Amino acid sequence: MQYFLGADLGATKTHFLIVNETGTAVGFGKSGPGNHETVGYDGMFEAMRSGLEWALKAAGLAKADIAGAGFGVAGFDWSSEYDVTAQTIDRLGLGAPYKFVNDAVPGLVAGSEEGWGVVVVSGTGSNCRGWDREHRREGYVSGHGVLMGEGAGASELMYRCMQVVGHSWTKRGPATKLADALIAHAGAKDLEDLIRGYTMFEYDVGPDAAPIVFQVAHDGDAVARNLIHWAGCELGELANAVIRQLEFEDLAFDVVMAGGMFEGGELLIMPMRETVLSLAPKARFVRLKVPPVLGAAVLGMEAGGMRVTKDIRDRMRETWTAVR
């Protein structure tokens, strides 16, 4: 029996999953953040070392038993980072062939029916990546949010939200119930105090406040609804950029939606869907319902020379909870 490893290195946690050649999950490990942008490459290695140790122990296996490995790596955004990322993974001493990709890609592999298409990530931040059917061509955006004019995760939504609340205060824009909701959230005395404290970095109105925007929108506030519509259109434009890069316009493919912002439902999803369908009318929209580490395990099987069938993918989805 052959065994394969998947690893999902995120900004807050790292997951490892070991599966056998049938796709049956046999071991799981969890450790701390693995994004080199926040913990450095030594921290990335420590997260991998610890998570791998736990997964191997749970599976009753040794490193030598692993026949292939796949890694989704948060912060692996540019080709210039390839060598140092590979060197850090090599420190694990696996001895098996491996693949590594940006951490958005395993969500695409795990969530799409055939392991290719486009993934739109909207969580604390936002990102978008795409792969063709053969996993040879990749499309992507920078993933750097406000800095590069890309939205919209919760961070970008709240930047925009505070701008429109500020416009309400100066009478540049219409009144909105978002003002009262965020005054209460920040503990400010009134709207002027909220704006003062926000611009002086005394009040933190960050991504954790995004559910407030959705609640106010559901209560009927037009400004909040327009904000979420803007966010959905922005996510659709990220997808369309990747679709153009990969020339998917006339193809039938999955658009996988990953991240907590999509819990907001149709207020966000509908404008994104309309934006994408205007360019790629055969696109199908699916929510990511399993952890991205399953997609990393698929990449591990591919790295080890396995042809990953639908039965193998289904088996992985059925069994991963037993070892979580």
GROMACS .gro file of C-alpha atoms in nm:
model
  324
    1MET     CA    1   0.000   0.000   0.000
    2GLN     CA    2   0.129   0.346  -0.092
    3TYR     CA    3   0.072   0.658   0.117
    4PHE     CA    4   0.053   1.022   0.014
    5LEU     CA    5   0.079   1.347   0.204
    6GLY     CA    6  -0.106   1.678   0.170
    7ALA     CA    7  -0.020   1.996   0.360
    8ASP     CA    8  -0.208   2.326   0.378
    9LEU     CA    9   0.012   2.602   0.522
   10GLY     CA   10  -0.203   2.899   0.621
   11ALA     CA   11  -0.167   3.233   0.792
   12THR     CA   12  -0.317   3.103   1.118
   13LYS     CA   13  -0.275   2.723   1.107
   14THR     CA   14  -0.119   2.434   0.916
   15HIS     CA   15  -0.298   2.107   0.833
   16PHE     CA   16  -0.143   1.777   0.724
   17LEU     CA   17  -0.338   1.482   0.584
   18ILE     CA   18  -0.211   1.137   0.490
   19VAL     CA   19  -0.415   0.917   0.255
   20ASN     CA   20  -0.352   0.576   0.102
   21GLU     CA   21  -0.372   0.492  -0.267
   22THR     CA   22  -0.750   0.441  -0.249
   23GLY     CA   23  -0.798   0.793  -0.110
   24THR     CA   24  -0.877   0.668   0.241
   25ALA     CA   25  -0.756   0.917   0.503
   26VAL     CA   26  -0.530   0.751   0.760
   27GLY     CA   27  -0.367   1.037   0.952
   28PHE     CA   28  -0.411   1.405   1.034
   29GLY     CA   29  -0.188   1.664   1.198
   30LYS     CA   30  -0.228   2.028   1.292
   31SER     CA   31   0.023   2.295   1.385
   32GLY     CA   32   0.065   2.673   1.387
   33PRO     CA   33   0.089   2.934   1.110
   34GLY     CA   34   0.309   2.852   0.813
   35ASN     CA   35   0.307   3.173   0.608
   36HIS     CA   36   0.667   3.287   0.569
   37GLU     CA   37   0.552   3.647   0.537
   38THR     CA   38   0.460   3.646   0.906
   39VAL     CA   39   0.669   3.369   1.066
   40GLY     CA   40   0.971   3.358   0.834
   41TYR     CA   41   1.101   3.048   0.659
   42ASP     CA   42   1.226   2.900   0.984
   43GLY     CA   43   0.877   2.939   1.128
   44MET     CA   44   0.733   2.783   0.814
   45PHE     CA   45   0.964   2.485   0.859
   46GLU     CA   46   0.868   2.446   1.226
   47ALA     CA   47   0.498   2.444   1.139
   48MET     CA   48   0.560   2.177   0.875
   49ARG     CA   49   0.787   1.970   1.098
   50SER     CA   50   0.538   1.965   1.384
   51GLY     CA   51   0.232   1.899   1.168
   52LEU     CA   52   0.407   1.621   0.978
   53GLU     CA   53   0.518   1.458   1.301
   54TRP     CA   54   0.161   1.449   1.432
   55ALA     CA   55   0.018   1.317   1.104
   56LEU     CA   56   0.275   1.038   1.079
   57LYS     CA   57   0.217   0.942   1.440
   58ALA     CA   58  -0.161   0.931   1.386
   59ALA     CA   59  -0.117   0.712   1.078
   60GLY     CA   60   0.146   0.487   1.235
   61LEU     CA   61   0.386   0.562   0.949
   62ALA     CA   62   0.738   0.691   0.894
   63LYS     CA   63   0.867   0.948   0.646
   64ALA     CA   64   0.999   0.668   0.427
   65ASP     CA   65   0.641   0.542   0.376
   66ILE     CA   66   0.535   0.860   0.194
   67ALA     CA   67   0.533   0.814  -0.184
   68GLY     CA   68   0.437   1.170  -0.283
   69ALA     CA   69   0.350   1.502  -0.122
   70GLY     CA   70   0.159   1.816  -0.211
   71PHE     CA   71   0.189   2.152  -0.035
   72GLY     CA   72  -0.037   2.457  -0.048
   73VAL     CA   73   0.181   2.740   0.077
   74ALA     CA   74   0.041   3.073   0.197
   75GLY     CA   75   0.273   3.352   0.086
   76PHE     CA   76   0.409   3.161  -0.213
   77ASP     CA   77   0.301   3.429  -0.458
   78TRP     CA   78   0.593   3.476  -0.696
   79SER     CA   79   0.828   3.259  -0.902
   80SER     CA   80   1.123   3.431  -0.732
   81GLU     CA   81   1.020   3.251  -0.409
   82TYR     CA   82   1.037   2.906  -0.566
   83ASP     CA   83   1.392   2.811  -0.467
   84VAL     CA   84   1.371   2.916  -0.102
   85THR     CA   85   1.031   2.747  -0.064
   86ALA     CA   86   1.169   2.423  -0.211
   87GLN     CA   87   1.474   2.443   0.016
   88THR     CA   88   1.249   2.484   0.320
   89ILE     CA   89   1.037   2.182   0.222
   90ASP     CA   90   1.354   1.982   0.156
   91ARG     CA   91   1.451   2.033   0.521
   92LEU     CA   92   1.169   1.792   0.613
   93GLY     CA   93   1.375   1.506   0.469
   94LEU     CA   94   1.081   1.332   0.305
   95GLY     CA   95   1.273   1.179   0.015
   96ALA     CA   96   0.951   1.159  -0.190
   97PRO     CA   97   0.859   1.365  -0.498
   98TYR     CA   98   0.646   1.667  -0.414
   99LYS     CA   99   0.459   1.961  -0.563
  100PHE     CA  100   0.390   2.297  -0.401
  101VAL     CA  101   0.152   2.573  -0.504
  102ASN     CA  102  -0.003   2.887  -0.364
  103ASP     CA  103  -0.244   2.797  -0.084
  104ALA     CA  104  -0.549   2.904  -0.289
  105VAL     CA  105  -0.495   2.622  -0.538
  106PRO     CA  106  -0.569   2.322  -0.311
  107GLY     CA  107  -0.912   2.474  -0.247
  108LEU     CA  108  -0.973   2.466  -0.621
  109VAL     CA  109  -0.854   2.106  -0.648
  110ALA     CA  110  -1.064   1.998  -0.350
  111GLY     CA  111  -1.380   2.189  -0.436
  112SER     CA  112  -1.413   2.149  -0.812
  113GLU     CA  113  -1.561   1.840  -0.968
  114GLU     CA  114  -1.257   1.759  -1.182
  115GLY     CA  115  -0.978   1.944  -0.999
  116TRP     CA  116  -0.949   2.243  -1.233
  117GLY     CA  117  -1.117   2.577  -1.300
  118VAL     CA  118  -1.107   2.896  -1.092
  119VAL     CA  119  -1.108   2.952  -0.716
  120VAL     CA  120  -1.217   3.282  -0.563
  121VAL     CA  121  -1.107   3.329  -0.202
  122SER     CA  122  -1.284   3.585   0.015
  123GLY     CA  123  -1.194   3.559   0.380
  124THR     CA  124  -0.993   3.812   0.580
  125GLY     CA  125  -0.833   3.899   0.247
  126SER     CA  126  -0.904   3.796  -0.109
  127ASN     CA  127  -0.730   3.600  -0.382
  128CYS     CA  128  -0.806   3.427  -0.709
  129ARG     CA  129  -0.624   3.149  -0.892
  130GLY     CA  130  -0.702   2.919  -1.181
  131TRP     CA  131  -0.565   2.600  -1.332
  132ASP     CA  132  -0.634   2.441  -1.667
  133ARG     CA  133  -0.750   2.082  -1.698
  134GLU     CA  134  -0.394   1.947  -1.734
  135HIS     CA  135  -0.255   2.154  -1.442
  136ARG     CA  136   0.001   2.307  -1.676
  137ARG     CA  137  -0.116   2.668  -1.702
  138GLU     CA  138  -0.201   2.885  -1.403
  139GLY     CA  139  -0.380   3.219  -1.390
  140TYR     CA  140  -0.360   3.447  -1.088
  141VAL     CA  141  -0.386   3.793  -0.940
  142SER     CA  142  -0.143   3.946  -0.692
  143GLY     CA  143  -0.349   3.866  -0.383
  144HIS     CA  144  -0.244   4.195  -0.223
  145GLY     CA  145  -0.584   4.352  -0.173
  146VAL     CA  146  -0.604   4.728  -0.126
  147LEU     CA  147  -0.239   4.776  -0.222
  148MET     CA  148  -0.308   4.647  -0.574
  149GLY     CA  149  -0.673   4.751  -0.604
  150GLU     CA  150  -0.798   4.395  -0.562
  151GLY     CA  151  -1.104   4.309  -0.355
  152ALA     CA  152  -1.282   4.202  -0.175
  153GLY     CA  153  -1.223   4.012   0.142
  154ALA     CA  154  -1.338   4.134   0.482
  155SER     CA  155  -1.038   4.369   0.510
  156GLU     CA  156  -1.116   4.543   0.181
  157LEU     CA  157  -1.487   4.554   0.263
  158MET     CA  158  -1.419   4.736   0.589
  159TYR     CA  159  -1.180   4.986   0.431
  160ARG     CA  160  -1.455   5.070   0.186
  161CYS     CA  161  -1.717   5.068   0.461
  162MET     CA  162  -1.534   5.324   0.672
  163GLN     CA  163  -1.492   5.543   0.364
  164VAL     CA  164  -1.867   5.554   0.299
  165VAL     CA  165  -1.939   5.609   0.671
  166GLY     CA  166  -1.696   5.900   0.654
  167HIS     CA  167  -1.878   6.034   0.349
  168SER     CA  168  -2.202   6.011   0.544
  169TRP     CA  169  -2.048   6.219   0.824
  170THR     CA  170  -1.931   6.494   0.585
  171LYS     CA  171  -2.263   6.485   0.391
  172ARG     CA  172  -2.073   6.377   0.081
  173GLY     CA  173  -2.283   6.060   0.083
  174PRO     CA  174  -2.620   5.944   0.218
  175ALA     CA  175  -2.693   5.860   0.579
  176THR     CA  176  -2.652   5.495   0.672
  177LYS     CA  177  -2.732   5.276   0.969
  178LEU     CA  178  -2.378   5.144   0.937
  179ALA     CA  179  -2.270   5.453   1.132
  180ASP     CA  180  -2.464   5.364   1.447
  181ALA     CA  181  -2.365   4.998   1.421
  182LEU     CA  182  -1.995   5.080   1.399
  183ILE     CA  183  -2.012   5.342   1.672
  184ALA     CA  184  -2.141   5.067   1.900
  185HIS     CA  185  -1.881   4.819   1.770
  186ALA     CA  186  -1.590   5.055   1.835
  187GLY     CA  187  -1.725   5.195   2.162
  188ALA     CA  188  -1.715   5.550   2.023
  189LYS     CA  189  -1.922   5.839   2.166
  190ASP     CA  190  -2.070   5.948   1.834
  191LEU     CA  191  -1.996   5.953   1.461
  192GLU     CA  192  -1.737   6.231   1.483
  193ASP     CA  193  -1.559   6.042   1.760
  194LEU     CA  194  -1.566   5.724   1.551
  195ILE     CA  195  -1.403   5.899   1.253
  196ARG     CA  196  -1.151   6.074   1.478
  197GLY     CA  197  -1.058   5.755   1.662
  198TYR     CA  198  -1.042   5.549   1.341
  199THR     CA  199  -0.814   5.796   1.162
  200MET     CA  200  -0.595   5.833   1.472
  201PHE     CA  201  -0.571   5.450   1.500
  202GLU     CA  202  -0.742   5.450   1.840
  203TYR     CA  203  -1.046   5.254   1.721
  204ASP     CA  204  -0.993   4.929   1.536
  205VAL     CA  205  -1.263   4.867   1.276
  206GLY     CA  206  -1.115   4.570   1.094
  207PRO     CA  207  -1.222   4.253   0.914
  208ASP     CA  208  -1.389   4.110   1.223
  209ALA     CA  209  -1.657   4.378   1.177
  210ALA     CA  210  -1.760   4.253   0.832
  211PRO     CA  211  -2.064   4.059   0.967
  212ILE     CA  212  -2.204   4.396   1.083
  213VAL     CA  213  -2.218   4.513   0.721
  214PHE     CA  214  -2.409   4.200   0.619
  215GLN     CA  215  -2.653   4.236   0.911
  216VAL     CA  216  -2.724   4.602   0.834
  217ALA     CA  217  -2.767   4.511   0.467
  218HIS     CA  218  -3.013   4.232   0.553
  219ASP     CA  219  -3.205   4.488   0.758
  220GLY     CA  220  -3.255   4.688   0.440
  221ASP     CA  221  -2.993   4.965   0.455
  222ALA     CA  222  -2.924   5.073   0.096
  223VAL     CA  223  -2.566   5.185   0.160
  224ALA     CA  224  -2.474   4.852   0.318
  225ARG     CA  225  -2.641   4.661   0.036
  226ASN     CA  226  -2.447   4.865  -0.220
  227LEU     CA  227  -2.124   4.791  -0.033
  228ILE     CA  228  -2.180   4.417  -0.054
  229HIS     CA  229  -2.283   4.446  -0.419
  230TRP     CA  230  -1.954   4.627  -0.483
  231ALA     CA  231  -1.764   4.347  -0.307
  232GLY     CA  232  -1.938   4.080  -0.517
  233CYS     CA  233  -1.859   4.264  -0.840
  234GLU     CA  234  -1.495   4.299  -0.733
  235LEU     CA  235  -1.469   3.925  -0.668
  236GLY     CA  236  -1.625   3.862  -1.008
  237GLU     CA  237  -1.367   4.087  -1.173
  238LEU     CA  238  -1.085   3.892  -1.005
  239ALA     CA  239  -1.231   3.573  -1.150
  240ASN     CA  240  -1.271   3.733  -1.493
  241ALA     CA  241  -0.905   3.838  -1.496
  242VAL     CA  242  -0.800   3.477  -1.438
  243ILE     CA  243  -1.055   3.349  -1.689
  244ARG     CA  244  -0.907   3.575  -1.957
  245GLN     CA  245  -0.553   3.464  -1.873
  246LEU     CA  246  -0.649   3.098  -1.915
  247GLU     CA  247  -0.888   3.158  -2.209
  248PHE     CA  248  -1.176   2.986  -2.028
  249GLU     CA  249  -1.444   3.216  -2.172
  250ASP     CA  250  -1.614   2.946  -2.379
  251LEU     CA  251  -1.553   2.650  -2.148
  252ALA     CA  252  -1.771   2.484  -1.885
  253PHE     CA  253  -1.574   2.493  -1.558
  254ASP     CA  254  -1.621   2.531  -1.183
  255VAL     CA  255  -1.575   2.855  -0.995
  256VAL     CA  256  -1.503   2.746  -0.639
  257MET     CA  257  -1.599   2.994  -0.367
  258ALA     CA  258  -1.378   2.968  -0.059
  259GLY     CA  259  -1.372   3.175   0.259
  260GLY     CA  260  -1.600   3.307   0.530
  261MET     CA  261  -1.732   3.609   0.337
  262PHE     CA  262  -1.944   3.374   0.126
  263GLU     CA  263  -2.143   3.293   0.439
  264GLY     CA  264  -2.314   3.622   0.353
  265GLY     CA  265  -2.504   3.437   0.082
  266GLU     CA  266  -2.671   3.575  -0.227
  267LEU     CA  267  -2.616   3.941  -0.143
  268LEU     CA  268  -2.249   3.879  -0.220
  269ILE     CA  269  -2.269   3.580  -0.454
  270MET     CA  270  -2.530   3.714  -0.696
  271PRO     CA  271  -2.330   4.015  -0.823
  272MET     CA  272  -2.018   3.798  -0.846
  273ARG     CA  273  -2.207   3.536  -1.045
  274GLU     CA  274  -2.356   3.795  -1.281
  275THR     CA  275  -2.014   3.951  -1.340
  276VAL     CA  276  -1.854   3.617  -1.426
  277LEU     CA  277  -2.141   3.489  -1.641
  278SER     CA  278  -2.124   3.803  -1.854
  279LEU     CA  279  -1.780   3.680  -1.966
  280ALA     CA  280  -1.800   3.302  -1.921
  281PRO     CA  281  -2.166   3.192  -1.951
  282LYS     CA  282  -2.092   2.822  -1.894
  283ALA     CA  283  -1.923   2.874  -1.554
  284ARG     CA  284  -2.065   2.674  -1.262
  285PHE     CA  285  -2.051   2.804  -0.904
  286VAL     CA  286  -1.977   2.578  -0.608
  287ARG     CA  287  -1.897   2.641  -0.242
  288LEU     CA  288  -1.588   2.480  -0.093
  289LYS     CA  289  -1.728   2.238   0.166
  290VAL     CA  290  -1.415   2.041   0.256
  291PRO     CA  291  -1.079   2.161   0.388
  292PRO     CA  292  -0.820   2.262   0.126
  293VAL     CA  293  -0.577   2.003   0.266
  294LEU     CA  294  -0.775   1.742   0.068
  295GLY     CA  295  -0.670   1.919  -0.249
  296ALA     CA  296  -0.311   1.919  -0.129
  297ALA     CA  297  -0.335   1.541  -0.078
  298VAL     CA  298  -0.456   1.508  -0.439
  299LEU     CA  299  -0.147   1.700  -0.549
  300GLY     CA  300   0.063   1.465  -0.340
  301MET     CA  301  -0.085   1.167  -0.521
  302GLU     CA  302  -0.016   1.332  -0.857
  303ALA     CA  303   0.343   1.405  -0.748
  304GLY     CA  304   0.381   1.036  -0.666
  305GLY     CA  305   0.263   0.932  -1.013
  306MET     CA  306  -0.095   0.840  -0.923
  307ARG     CA  307  -0.384   0.911  -1.155
  308VAL     CA  308  -0.648   1.054  -0.923
  309THR     CA  309  -0.993   0.932  -1.024
  310LYS     CA  310  -1.335   1.051  -0.912
  311ASP     CA  311  -1.364   0.743  -0.688
  312ILE     CA  312  -1.040   0.837  -0.511
  313ARG     CA  313  -1.155   1.196  -0.465
  314ASP     CA  314  -1.492   1.081  -0.332
  315ARG     CA  315  -1.326   0.839  -0.092
  316MET     CA  316  -1.108   1.117   0.044
  317ARG     CA  317  -1.412   1.338   0.105
  318GLU     CA  318  -1.592   1.053   0.281
  319THR     CA  319  -1.309   0.956   0.517
  320TRP     CA  320  -1.122   1.271   0.617
  321THR     CA  321  -1.352   1.349   0.910
  322ALA     CA  322  -1.265   1.018   1.075
  323VAL     CA  323  -0.901   1.127   1.125
  324ARG     CA  324  -0.951   1.500   1.177
   0.00000   0.00000   0.00000
